[in-house]
XYZ file of C-alpha atoms in Angstrom:
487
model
C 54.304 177.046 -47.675
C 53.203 174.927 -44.635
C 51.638 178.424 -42.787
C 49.337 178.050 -46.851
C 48.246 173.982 -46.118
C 47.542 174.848 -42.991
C 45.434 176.509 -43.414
C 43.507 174.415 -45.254
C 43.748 171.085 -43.461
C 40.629 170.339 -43.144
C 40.074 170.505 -46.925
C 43.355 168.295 -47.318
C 41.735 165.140 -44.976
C 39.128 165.394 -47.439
C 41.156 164.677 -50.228
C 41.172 160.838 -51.498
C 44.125 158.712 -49.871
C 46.009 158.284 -52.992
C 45.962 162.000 -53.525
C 47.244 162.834 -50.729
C 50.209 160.326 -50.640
C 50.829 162.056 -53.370
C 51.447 165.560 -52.303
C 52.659 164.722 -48.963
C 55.754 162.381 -51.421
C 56.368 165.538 -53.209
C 56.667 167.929 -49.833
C 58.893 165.048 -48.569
C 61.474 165.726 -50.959
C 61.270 169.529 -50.256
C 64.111 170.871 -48.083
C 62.842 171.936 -44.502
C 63.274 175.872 -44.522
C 61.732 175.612 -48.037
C 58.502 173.644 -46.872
C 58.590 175.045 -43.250
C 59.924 178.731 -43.769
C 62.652 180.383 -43.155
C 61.962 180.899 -39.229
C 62.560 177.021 -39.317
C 66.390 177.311 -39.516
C 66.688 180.616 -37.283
C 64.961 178.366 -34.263
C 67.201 174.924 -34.671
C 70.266 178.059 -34.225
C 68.539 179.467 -31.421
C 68.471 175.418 -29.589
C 72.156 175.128 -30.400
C 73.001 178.676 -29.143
C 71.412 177.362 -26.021
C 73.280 174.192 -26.080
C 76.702 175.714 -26.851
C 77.977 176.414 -22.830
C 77.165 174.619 -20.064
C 76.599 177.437 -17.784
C 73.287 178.665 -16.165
C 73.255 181.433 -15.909
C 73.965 181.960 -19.776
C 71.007 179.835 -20.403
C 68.783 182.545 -18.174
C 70.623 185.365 -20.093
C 69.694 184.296 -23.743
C 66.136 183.522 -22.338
C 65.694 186.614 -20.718
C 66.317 188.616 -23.606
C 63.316 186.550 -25.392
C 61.103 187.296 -22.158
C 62.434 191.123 -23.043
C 61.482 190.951 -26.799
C 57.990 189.896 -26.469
C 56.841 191.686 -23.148
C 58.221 194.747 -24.798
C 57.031 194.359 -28.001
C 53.791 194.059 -26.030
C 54.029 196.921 -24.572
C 54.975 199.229 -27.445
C 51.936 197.871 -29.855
C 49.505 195.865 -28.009
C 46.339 197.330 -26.341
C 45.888 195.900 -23.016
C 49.595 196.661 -22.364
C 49.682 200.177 -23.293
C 50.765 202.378 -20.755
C 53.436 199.796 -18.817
C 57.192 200.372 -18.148
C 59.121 198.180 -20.316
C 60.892 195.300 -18.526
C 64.485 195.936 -16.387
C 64.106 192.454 -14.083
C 61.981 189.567 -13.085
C 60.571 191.870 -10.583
C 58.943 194.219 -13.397
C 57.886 190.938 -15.225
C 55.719 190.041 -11.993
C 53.602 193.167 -11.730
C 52.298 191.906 -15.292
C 48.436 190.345 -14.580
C 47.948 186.720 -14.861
C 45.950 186.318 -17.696
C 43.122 183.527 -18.257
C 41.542 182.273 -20.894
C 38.648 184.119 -20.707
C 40.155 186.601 -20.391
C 41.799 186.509 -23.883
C 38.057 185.464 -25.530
C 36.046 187.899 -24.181
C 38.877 190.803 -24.935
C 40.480 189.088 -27.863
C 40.755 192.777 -29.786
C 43.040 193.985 -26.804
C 45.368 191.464 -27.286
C 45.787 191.586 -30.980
C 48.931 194.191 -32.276
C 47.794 195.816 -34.831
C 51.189 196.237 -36.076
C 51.585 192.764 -36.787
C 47.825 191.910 -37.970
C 49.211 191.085 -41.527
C 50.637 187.802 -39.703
C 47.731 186.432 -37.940
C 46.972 183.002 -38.613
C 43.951 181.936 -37.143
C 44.005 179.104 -34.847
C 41.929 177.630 -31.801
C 42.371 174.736 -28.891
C 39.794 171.633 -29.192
C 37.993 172.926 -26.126
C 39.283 170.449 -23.568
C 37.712 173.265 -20.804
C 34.848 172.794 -22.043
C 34.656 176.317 -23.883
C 36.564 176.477 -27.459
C 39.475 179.081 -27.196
C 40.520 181.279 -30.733
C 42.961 182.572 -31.005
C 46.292 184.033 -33.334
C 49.539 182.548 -34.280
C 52.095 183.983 -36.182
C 52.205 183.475 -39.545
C 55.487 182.482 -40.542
C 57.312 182.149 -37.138
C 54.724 179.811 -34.804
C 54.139 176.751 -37.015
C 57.979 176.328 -38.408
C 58.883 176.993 -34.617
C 56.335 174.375 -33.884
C 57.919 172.208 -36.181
C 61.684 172.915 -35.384
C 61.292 172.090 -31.772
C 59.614 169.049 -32.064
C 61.958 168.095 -34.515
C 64.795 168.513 -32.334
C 63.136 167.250 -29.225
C 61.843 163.764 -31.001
C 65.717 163.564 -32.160
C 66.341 163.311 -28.574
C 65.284 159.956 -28.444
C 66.387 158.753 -32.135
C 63.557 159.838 -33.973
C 63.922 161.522 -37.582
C 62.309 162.625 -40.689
C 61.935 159.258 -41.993
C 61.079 157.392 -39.378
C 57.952 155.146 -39.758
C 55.787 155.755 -36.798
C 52.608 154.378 -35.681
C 49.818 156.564 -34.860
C 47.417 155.909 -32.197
C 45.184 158.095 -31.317
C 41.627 157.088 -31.987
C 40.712 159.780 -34.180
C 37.998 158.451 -36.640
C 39.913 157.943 -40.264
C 38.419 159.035 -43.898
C 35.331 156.423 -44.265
C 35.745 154.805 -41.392
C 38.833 153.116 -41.946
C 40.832 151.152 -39.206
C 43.647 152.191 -40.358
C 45.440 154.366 -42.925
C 49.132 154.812 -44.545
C 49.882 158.337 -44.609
C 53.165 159.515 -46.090
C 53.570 162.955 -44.739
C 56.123 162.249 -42.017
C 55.823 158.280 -42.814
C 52.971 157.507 -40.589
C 50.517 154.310 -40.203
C 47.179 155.833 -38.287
C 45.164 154.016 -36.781
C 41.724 154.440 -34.895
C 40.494 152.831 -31.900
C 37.086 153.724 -32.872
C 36.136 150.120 -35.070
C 38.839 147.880 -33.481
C 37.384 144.928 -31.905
C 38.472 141.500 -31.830
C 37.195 140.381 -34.766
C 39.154 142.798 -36.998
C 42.361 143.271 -34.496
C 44.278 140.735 -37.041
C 43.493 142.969 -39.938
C 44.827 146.041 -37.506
C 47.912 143.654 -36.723
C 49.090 142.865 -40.107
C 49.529 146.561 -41.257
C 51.654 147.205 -38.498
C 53.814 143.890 -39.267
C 54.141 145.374 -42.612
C 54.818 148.879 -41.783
C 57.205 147.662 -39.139
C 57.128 150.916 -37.139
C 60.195 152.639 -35.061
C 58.125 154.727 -33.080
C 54.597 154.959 -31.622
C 52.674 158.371 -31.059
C 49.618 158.270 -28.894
C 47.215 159.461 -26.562
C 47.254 157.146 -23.150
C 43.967 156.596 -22.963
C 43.522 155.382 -26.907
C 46.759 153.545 -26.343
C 45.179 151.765 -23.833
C 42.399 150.696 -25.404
C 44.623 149.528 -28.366
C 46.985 147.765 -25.681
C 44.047 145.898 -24.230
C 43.195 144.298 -27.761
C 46.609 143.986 -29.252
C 46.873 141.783 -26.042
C 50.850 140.642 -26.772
C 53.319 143.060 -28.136
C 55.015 140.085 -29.942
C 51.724 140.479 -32.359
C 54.124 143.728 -33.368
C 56.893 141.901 -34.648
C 60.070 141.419 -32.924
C 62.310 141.877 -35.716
C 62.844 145.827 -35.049
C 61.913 146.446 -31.186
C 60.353 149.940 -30.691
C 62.480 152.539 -29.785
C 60.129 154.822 -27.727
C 56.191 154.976 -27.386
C 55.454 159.053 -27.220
C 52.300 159.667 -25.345
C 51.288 163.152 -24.946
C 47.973 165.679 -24.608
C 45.854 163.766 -22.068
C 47.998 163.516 -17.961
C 50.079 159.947 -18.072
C 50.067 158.743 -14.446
C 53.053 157.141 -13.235
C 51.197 153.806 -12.326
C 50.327 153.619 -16.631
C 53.886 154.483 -17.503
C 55.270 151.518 -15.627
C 53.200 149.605 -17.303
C 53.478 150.825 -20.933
C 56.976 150.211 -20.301
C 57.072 146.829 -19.407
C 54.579 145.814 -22.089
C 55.889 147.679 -25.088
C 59.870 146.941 -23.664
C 60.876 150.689 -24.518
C 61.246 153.781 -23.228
C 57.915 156.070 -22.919
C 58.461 159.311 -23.932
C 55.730 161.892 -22.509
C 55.230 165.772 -22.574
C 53.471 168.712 -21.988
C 52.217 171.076 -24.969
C 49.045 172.889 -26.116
C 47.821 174.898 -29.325
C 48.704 178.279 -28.024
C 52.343 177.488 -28.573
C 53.319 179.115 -25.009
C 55.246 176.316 -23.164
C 56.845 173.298 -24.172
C 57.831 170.209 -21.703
C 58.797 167.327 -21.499
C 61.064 163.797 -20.395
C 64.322 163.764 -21.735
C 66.602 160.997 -21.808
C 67.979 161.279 -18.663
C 64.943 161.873 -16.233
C 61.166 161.137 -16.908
C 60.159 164.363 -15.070
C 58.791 167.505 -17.378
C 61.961 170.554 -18.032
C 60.067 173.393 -19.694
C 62.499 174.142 -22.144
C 63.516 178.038 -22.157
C 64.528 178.596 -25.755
C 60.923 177.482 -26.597
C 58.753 180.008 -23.238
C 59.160 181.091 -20.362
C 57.828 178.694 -17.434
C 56.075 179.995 -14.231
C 55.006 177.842 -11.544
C 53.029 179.841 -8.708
C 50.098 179.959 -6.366
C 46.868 180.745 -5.943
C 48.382 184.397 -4.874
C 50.340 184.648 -7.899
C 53.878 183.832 -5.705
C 56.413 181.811 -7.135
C 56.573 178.092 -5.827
C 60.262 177.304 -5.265
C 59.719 174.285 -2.462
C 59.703 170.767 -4.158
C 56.349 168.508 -4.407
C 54.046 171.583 -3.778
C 51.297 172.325 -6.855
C 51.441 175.208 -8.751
C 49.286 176.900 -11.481
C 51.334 176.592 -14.675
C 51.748 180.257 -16.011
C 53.743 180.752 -19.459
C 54.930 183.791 -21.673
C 55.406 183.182 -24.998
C 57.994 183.672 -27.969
C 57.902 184.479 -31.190
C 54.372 185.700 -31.561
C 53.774 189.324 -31.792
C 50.419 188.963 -33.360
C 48.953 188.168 -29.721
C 51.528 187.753 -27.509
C 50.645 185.528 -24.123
C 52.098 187.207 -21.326
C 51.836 185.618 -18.162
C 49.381 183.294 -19.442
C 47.337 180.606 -17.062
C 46.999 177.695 -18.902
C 44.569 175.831 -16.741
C 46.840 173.301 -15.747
C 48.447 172.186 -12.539
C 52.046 171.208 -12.250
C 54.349 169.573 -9.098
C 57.421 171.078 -8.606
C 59.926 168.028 -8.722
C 63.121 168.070 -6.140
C 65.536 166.949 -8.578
C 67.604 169.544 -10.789
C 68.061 169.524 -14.193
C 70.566 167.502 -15.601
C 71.180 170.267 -18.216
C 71.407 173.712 -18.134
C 70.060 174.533 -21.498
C 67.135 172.304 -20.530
C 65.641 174.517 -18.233
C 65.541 175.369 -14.705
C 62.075 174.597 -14.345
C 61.219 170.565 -13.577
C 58.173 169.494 -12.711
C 57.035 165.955 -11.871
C 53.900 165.643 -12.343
C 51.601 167.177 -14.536
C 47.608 167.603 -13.442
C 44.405 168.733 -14.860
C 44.566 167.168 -18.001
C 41.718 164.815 -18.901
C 41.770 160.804 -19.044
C 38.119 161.341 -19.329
C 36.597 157.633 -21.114
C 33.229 157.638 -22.526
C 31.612 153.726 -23.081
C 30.082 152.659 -26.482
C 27.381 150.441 -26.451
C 29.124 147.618 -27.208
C 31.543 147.872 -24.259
C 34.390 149.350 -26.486
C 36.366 152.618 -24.863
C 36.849 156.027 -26.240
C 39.200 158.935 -24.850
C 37.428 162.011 -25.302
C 40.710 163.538 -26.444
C 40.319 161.452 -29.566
C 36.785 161.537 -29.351
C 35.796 164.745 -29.222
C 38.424 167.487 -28.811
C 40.575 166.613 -31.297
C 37.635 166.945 -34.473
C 37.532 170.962 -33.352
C 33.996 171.905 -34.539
C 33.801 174.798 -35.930
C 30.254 175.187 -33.981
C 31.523 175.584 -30.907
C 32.196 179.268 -31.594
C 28.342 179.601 -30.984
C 28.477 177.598 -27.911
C 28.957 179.533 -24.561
C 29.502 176.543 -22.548
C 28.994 172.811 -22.529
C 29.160 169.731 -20.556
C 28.963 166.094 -21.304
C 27.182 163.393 -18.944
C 27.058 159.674 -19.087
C 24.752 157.197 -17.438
C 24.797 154.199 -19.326
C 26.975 153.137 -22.120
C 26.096 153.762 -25.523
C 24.400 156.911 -24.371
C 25.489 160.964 -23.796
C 23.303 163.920 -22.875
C 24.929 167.190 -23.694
C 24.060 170.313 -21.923
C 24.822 173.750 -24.296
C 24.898 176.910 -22.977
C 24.441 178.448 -25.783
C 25.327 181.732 -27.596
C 22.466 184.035 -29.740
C 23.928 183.194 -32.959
C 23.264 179.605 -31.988
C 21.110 177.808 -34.995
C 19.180 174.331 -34.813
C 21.377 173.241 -37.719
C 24.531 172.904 -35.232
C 23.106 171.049 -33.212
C 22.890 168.623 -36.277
C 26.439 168.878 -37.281
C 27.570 168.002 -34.111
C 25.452 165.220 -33.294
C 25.554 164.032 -36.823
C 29.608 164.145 -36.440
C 29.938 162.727 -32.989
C 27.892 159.603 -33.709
C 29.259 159.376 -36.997
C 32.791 158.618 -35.551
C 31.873 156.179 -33.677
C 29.876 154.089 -36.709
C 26.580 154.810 -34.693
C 27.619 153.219 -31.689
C 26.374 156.171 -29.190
C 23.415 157.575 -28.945
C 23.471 161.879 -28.407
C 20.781 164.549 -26.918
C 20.915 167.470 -26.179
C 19.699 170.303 -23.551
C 19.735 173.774 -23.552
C 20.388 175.308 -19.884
C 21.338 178.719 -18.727
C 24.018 177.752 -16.703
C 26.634 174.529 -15.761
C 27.419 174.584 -12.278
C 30.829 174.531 -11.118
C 32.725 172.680 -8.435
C 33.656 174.122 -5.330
C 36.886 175.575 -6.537
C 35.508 177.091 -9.509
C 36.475 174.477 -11.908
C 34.377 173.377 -15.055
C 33.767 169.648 -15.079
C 33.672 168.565 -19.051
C 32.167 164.883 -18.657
C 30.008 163.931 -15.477
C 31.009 159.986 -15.571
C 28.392 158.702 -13.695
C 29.145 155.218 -14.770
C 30.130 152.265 -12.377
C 32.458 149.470 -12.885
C 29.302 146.984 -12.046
C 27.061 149.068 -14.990
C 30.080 147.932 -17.336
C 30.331 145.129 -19.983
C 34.555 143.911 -19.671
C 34.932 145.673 -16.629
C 38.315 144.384 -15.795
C 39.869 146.560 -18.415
C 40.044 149.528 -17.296
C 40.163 150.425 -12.995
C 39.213 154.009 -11.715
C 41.332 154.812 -8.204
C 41.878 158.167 -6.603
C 44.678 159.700 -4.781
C 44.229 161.224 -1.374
C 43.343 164.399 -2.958
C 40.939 163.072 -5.158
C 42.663 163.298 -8.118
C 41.791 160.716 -10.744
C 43.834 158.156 -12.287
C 42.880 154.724 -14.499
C 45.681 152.007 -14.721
C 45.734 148.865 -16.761
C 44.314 145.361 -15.331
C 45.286 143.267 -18.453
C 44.671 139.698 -17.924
């Protein structure tokens, strides 16, 4: 049932609150393999089979025969893998090609099985690379996986089904709202994009009335909320939070000292993305990422393609997934950058991957015209435009607040009307705060590695109204970072 809904998400936002509370109170009283699927129940067994020794090399067993079942599978039924030797080792495993994104867009009918086509469920990223990725899940197995795993890892920290969690991450409500109640998965939303200090209060008593357990968010919107909430005795200190989980945008160490010690809980972060390859994440005895191997199977190489076994070196993060043979990722680069951390992992069913650091994920802040802050993970990657199908490439640049050129590469069944929608949408969001134009160019240059560069921030803390919120600093190897300077 949730593979149907999904479907059709979209056309659920749409639907008027109260109708929605609605159906989201009746799924709530639906059992989970009923709502979620059969596949639901086989993955929570898979977890405890995991869990049920405590030796390693087990754990690498029961993972390797999921490596086995999808390479294979790949193999047997999947065009761009026809012709391999089916796996015996790791070492067979490595003479697979790392794969890239493009490479999956611009030969998306090689890496479809046309055994399984009956299962695809179409699905796509929010373009965070600047290029929108489609792409197929498998109907029936990815999204109650999805939802198994996350139930299981949230229970980590104390977190149920009926836990009341507060939702920040600045995605622009139905009509504008500031906030909204939603009871699928007992939720309070809440969007940075119309908080300002005159209606914080408002913002303020919902939560005091929800009284929430838990708080989901992107860093960079929490921030922004953090900045006006100001105290987090304004919460209520009845019912302390139990963990703030911040996730799809890189949380430097420097911000998660500091969400600590203002929200007084633990902060929960991990590492995820919408092609359901790897999943990782802090666990409640070490704040570093364990790619979990009951979930995919974690590479961490170089440039060259070699494993990286020495600790603090970066590493491309490469991942083969499970439990999709409608297009199986095999060796998959998923664009991001990982640091391999010297400690071990206190678990053996936790993985024997740990990395410390994650890198190459955006904290990327465009300015309103009123001064007010907006993560572009909320802001634009997370609304998905269909549009960007047409669009071959695109890039974002910022001079002064309040305004945004964007450059479009575009593709030839481009129309003038998209260019509408997605203008119209963007400013829309932000209640007409941001002005939007557009270019058409050939090309976006890259930088000197090769790397597309979403938003050009070419912004300065002097050119900024409230400039004390929010300070830019760079590590040695120019890597970016913001931290809080709440006074």
């Amino acid at each position: 049932m949730e593979d149907f809904f999904y479907r059709r998400k979209a056309s659920y936002g749409r639907l008027p609150l109260a109708l929605r509370s609605g159906i989201a109170t009746a799924v709530q009283c639906l059992p989970p393999h009923l709502w979620h699927g059969l596949f639901y129940g086989a993955y929570t067994r898979r977890i405890d089979r995991f869990f049920a020794g405590q030796d390693a090399a087990r754990v690498a067993s029961l993972q390797w025969e999921l490596v086995c079942d999808t390479v294979n599978w790949a193999v047997r039924h999947v065009p761009f893998y026809a012709g391999r030797r089916p796996l015996g080792d790791e070492r067979d495993l490595r003479e697979f090609p790392i794969v890239t994104k493009a490479d999956y867009q611009e030969h998306m009918s090689a890496f479809l099985a046309p055994a399984a086509r009956r299962h695809a469920l179409p699905a796509n990223t929010g373009g965070s690379s600047g290029v929108r990725m489609d792409f197929f899940l498998h109907k029936g197995r990815s999204r109650p996986k999805e939802k198994a795993h996350s139930d299981w890892y949230t229970s980590l920290f104390g977190w149920t089904r009926r836990s009341r969690v507060l939702v920040v991450r600045g995605k622009a409500l139905q009509r504008n709202r500031l906030f909204e109640r939603q009871t699928l998965n007992s939720r309070l939303a809440v969007s940075c994009h119309d908080i300002t200090e005159a209606n914080i209060g408002r913002v303020v008593d919902a939560i005091q009335a929800f009284r929430p357990e838990f708080i989901l968010a992107y860093p960079s919107a929490l921030m922004v909320f953090t900045k006006l909430l100001g105290d987090v005795s304004a919460l209520g200190s009845e019912r302390p939070l139990k963990a703030v989980f911040l996730g799809s945008e890189v949380l430097s160490d420097p911000d998660r000292r500091w969400f600590a010690q203002f929200y007084r809980t633990r902060i929960v972060s991990w590492y995820g993305h919408s092609e359901c390859v790897l999943h990782g994440g802090c666990v409640p005895e070490s704040d570093d990422y364990h790619f979990f191997p009951f979930y995919g199977y974690a590479e961490l190489v170089d440039e060259d393609g070699k494993e990286i076994v020495e600790p603090d070196r970066v590493g491309r993060i490469v991942g083969t997934s499970f439990d999709n043979r409608v297009m199986p990722f095999i060796r998959y680069d998923t664009g991001d950058l990982g640091v391999r951390s010297s400690r071990q992992s206190p678990h053996d069913a936790y993985g024997s991957l740990v990395v410390r650091r994650i890198e190459g994920r955006g904290r990327d802040i465009v300015y309103l015209r009123d001064g007010s802050r907006i993560s572009m993970t909320s802001f634009f990657f997370a609304q998905r435009f269909p549009q960007l199908t047409k669009v071959r490439e695109l890039q974002l640049e910022q001079q002064v607040a309040g305004r945004l050129l964007m450059r479009i590469v575009k593709r030839p069944e481009y129309r003038e009307e998209d260019e509408r929608e997605i203008v119209n949408r963007l400013v829309h969001s932000v209640s007409g705060r941001l002005d939007v134009s557009v270019v058409y160019v050939d090309q976006i240059p890259k930088t000197l590695r090769g790397k597309h560069v979403f938003l050009v921030q070419r912004l300065h803390d002097q050119d900024l109204p409230r400039v004390d919120d929010i300070a830019f600093r760079s590590d040695a190897d120019g890597t970016a970072h913001t931290e809080a300077q709440i006074r």
